[in-house]
Coordinates of C-alpha atoms in Angstrom, one line a residue:
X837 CA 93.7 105.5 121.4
X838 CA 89.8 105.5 121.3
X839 CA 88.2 102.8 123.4
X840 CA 87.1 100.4 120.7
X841 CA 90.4 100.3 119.1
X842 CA 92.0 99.0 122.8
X843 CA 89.0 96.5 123.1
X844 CA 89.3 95.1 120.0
X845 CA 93.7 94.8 120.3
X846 CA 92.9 92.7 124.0
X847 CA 90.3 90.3 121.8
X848 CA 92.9 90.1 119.6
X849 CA 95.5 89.0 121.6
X850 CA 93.4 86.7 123.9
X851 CA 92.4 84.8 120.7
X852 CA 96.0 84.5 119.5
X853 CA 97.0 83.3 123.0
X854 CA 94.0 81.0 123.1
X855 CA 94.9 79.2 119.9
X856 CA 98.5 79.6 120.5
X857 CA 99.5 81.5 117.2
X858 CA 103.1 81.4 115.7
X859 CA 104.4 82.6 113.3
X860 CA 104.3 79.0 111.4
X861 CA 100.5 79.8 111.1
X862 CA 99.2 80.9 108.1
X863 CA 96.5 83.6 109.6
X864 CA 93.7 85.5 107.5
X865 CA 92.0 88.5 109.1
X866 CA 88.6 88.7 107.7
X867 CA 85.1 90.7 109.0
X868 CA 82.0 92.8 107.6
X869 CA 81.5 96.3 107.8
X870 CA 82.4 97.1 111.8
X871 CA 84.1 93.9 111.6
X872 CA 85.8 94.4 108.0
X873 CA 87.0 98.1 110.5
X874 CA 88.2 95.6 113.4
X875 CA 89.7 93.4 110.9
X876 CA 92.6 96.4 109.5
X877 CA 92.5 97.1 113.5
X878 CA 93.8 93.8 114.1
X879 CA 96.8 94.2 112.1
X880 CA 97.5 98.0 112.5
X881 CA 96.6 97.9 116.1
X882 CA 97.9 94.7 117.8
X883 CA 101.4 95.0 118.9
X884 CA 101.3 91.0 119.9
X885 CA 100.1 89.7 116.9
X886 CA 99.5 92.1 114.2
X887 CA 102.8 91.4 112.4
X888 CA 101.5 87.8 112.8
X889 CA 98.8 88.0 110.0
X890 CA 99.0 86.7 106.7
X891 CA 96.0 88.8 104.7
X892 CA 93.3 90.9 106.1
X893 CA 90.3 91.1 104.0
X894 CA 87.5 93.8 105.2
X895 CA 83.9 93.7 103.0
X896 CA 82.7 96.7 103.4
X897 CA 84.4 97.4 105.7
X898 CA 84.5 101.1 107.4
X899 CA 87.4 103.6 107.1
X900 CA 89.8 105.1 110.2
X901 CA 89.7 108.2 112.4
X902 CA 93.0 110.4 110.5
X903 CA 94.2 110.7 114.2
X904 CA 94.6 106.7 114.4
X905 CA 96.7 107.2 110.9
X906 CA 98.5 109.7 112.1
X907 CA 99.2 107.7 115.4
X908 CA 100.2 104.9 113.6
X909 CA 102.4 106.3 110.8
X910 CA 104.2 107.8 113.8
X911 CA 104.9 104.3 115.6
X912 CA 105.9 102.0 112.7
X913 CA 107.2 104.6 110.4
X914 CA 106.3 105.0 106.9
X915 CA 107.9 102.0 105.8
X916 CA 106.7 99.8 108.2
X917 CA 103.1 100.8 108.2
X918 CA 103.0 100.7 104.4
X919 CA 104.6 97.1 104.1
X920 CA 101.3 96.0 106.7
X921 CA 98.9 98.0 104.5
X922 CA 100.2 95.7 101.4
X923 CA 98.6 92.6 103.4
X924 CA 95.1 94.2 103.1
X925 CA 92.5 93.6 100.4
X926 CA 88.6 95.2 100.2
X927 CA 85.8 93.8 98.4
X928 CA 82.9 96.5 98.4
X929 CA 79.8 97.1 96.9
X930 CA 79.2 100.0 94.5
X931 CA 76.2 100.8 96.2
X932 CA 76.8 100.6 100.0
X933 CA 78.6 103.9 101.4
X934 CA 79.5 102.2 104.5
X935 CA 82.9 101.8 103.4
X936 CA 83.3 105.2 102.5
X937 CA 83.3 106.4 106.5
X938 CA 86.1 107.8 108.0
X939 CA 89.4 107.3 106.2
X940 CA 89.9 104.4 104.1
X941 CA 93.7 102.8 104.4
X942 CA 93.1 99.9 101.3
X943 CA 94.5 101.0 98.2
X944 CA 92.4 100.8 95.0
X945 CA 95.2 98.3 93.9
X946 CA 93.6 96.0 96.6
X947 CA 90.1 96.8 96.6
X948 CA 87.7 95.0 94.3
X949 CA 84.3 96.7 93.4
X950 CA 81.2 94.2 93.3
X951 CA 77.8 95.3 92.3
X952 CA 74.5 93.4 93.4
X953 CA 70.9 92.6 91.4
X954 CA 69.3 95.4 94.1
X955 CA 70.5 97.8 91.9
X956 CA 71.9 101.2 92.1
X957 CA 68.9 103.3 94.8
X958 CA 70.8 104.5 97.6
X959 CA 68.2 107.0 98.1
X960 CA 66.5 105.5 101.5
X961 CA 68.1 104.7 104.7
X962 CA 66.4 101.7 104.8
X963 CA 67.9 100.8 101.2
X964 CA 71.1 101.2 102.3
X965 CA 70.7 98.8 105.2
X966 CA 69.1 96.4 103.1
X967 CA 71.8 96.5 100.2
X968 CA 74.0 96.5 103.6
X969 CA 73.0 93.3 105.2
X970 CA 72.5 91.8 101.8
X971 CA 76.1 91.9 101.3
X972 CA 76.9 89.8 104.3
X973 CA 74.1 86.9 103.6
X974 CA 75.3 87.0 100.0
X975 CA 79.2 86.7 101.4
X976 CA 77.9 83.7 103.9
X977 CA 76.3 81.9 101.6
X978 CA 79.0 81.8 99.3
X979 CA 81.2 81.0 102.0
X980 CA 79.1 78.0 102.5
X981 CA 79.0 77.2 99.2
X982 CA 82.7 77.1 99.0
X983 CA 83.1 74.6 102.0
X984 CA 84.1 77.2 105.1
X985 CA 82.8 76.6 108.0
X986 CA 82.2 78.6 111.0
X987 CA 83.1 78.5 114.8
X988 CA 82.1 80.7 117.7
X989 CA 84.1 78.4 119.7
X990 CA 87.0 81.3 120.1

């Protein structure tokens, strides 16, 4: 396994021994682009406390190397790796290729397509990052909005 899959598994498991994670605890998996990738890590990857998760939700979130599929389908089986693709749910933008890299593992079944007021111009690099980082103010805010709040205490 590439090096940033193993670095993000040992996060993993350090946070679930930190906050002492059972499974009596409903868990969500959530992140934004890379993290939306590290978020479908977490439950593919960690061996500890992947199985743990309730729902994984990536925005935007990037696709897989087919070698970590193929690695994976081999180690859980078929069955098993489809029943933890069924806890995982996308929300992308129309406009923002960035989850389009590497291979994508949420089905359309689970993804939900969002378009923003920027519009449709994916023509610039800098659009793209733009449209990109507008996502995850626009998903912050509303997470705001909706009373979440945020630690970095982990």
């Amino acid at each position: 396994m590439k090096r940033k899959v193993i670095k993000g598994i040992i996060v993993v498991d350090r946070t679930g021994d930190k906050m002492g994670w059972t499974e009596a605890d409903i868990i969500y998996v959530t992140g934004h682009s890379q993290g939306g990738n590290d978020a479908q890590v977490a439950v593919l990857c960690s061996e500890k406390y992947g199985a743990l998760f309730d729902k994984c939700y990536s925005k935007n979130g990037e696709g897989h190397s087919p070698e970590l599929l193929e690695y994976l389908k081999e180690r859980y089986g078929e069955q098993e790796y489809n029943e933890l693709l069924d806890i995982m749910y996308a929300v992308n933008q129309h406009d923002d290729p960035i989850h389009r890299f590497g291979s994508v593992v949420i089905s359309d079944e689970h993804t939900i397509t969002i378009s923003n007021e920027l519009g449709d111009h994916t023509n610039a690099l800098a659009d793209i990052i733009v449209k990109h980082g507008m996502s995850s103010i626009v998903s912050i805010f509303a997470a705001k909005k909706l009373g979440y709040k945020f630690s970095t205490n982990v």
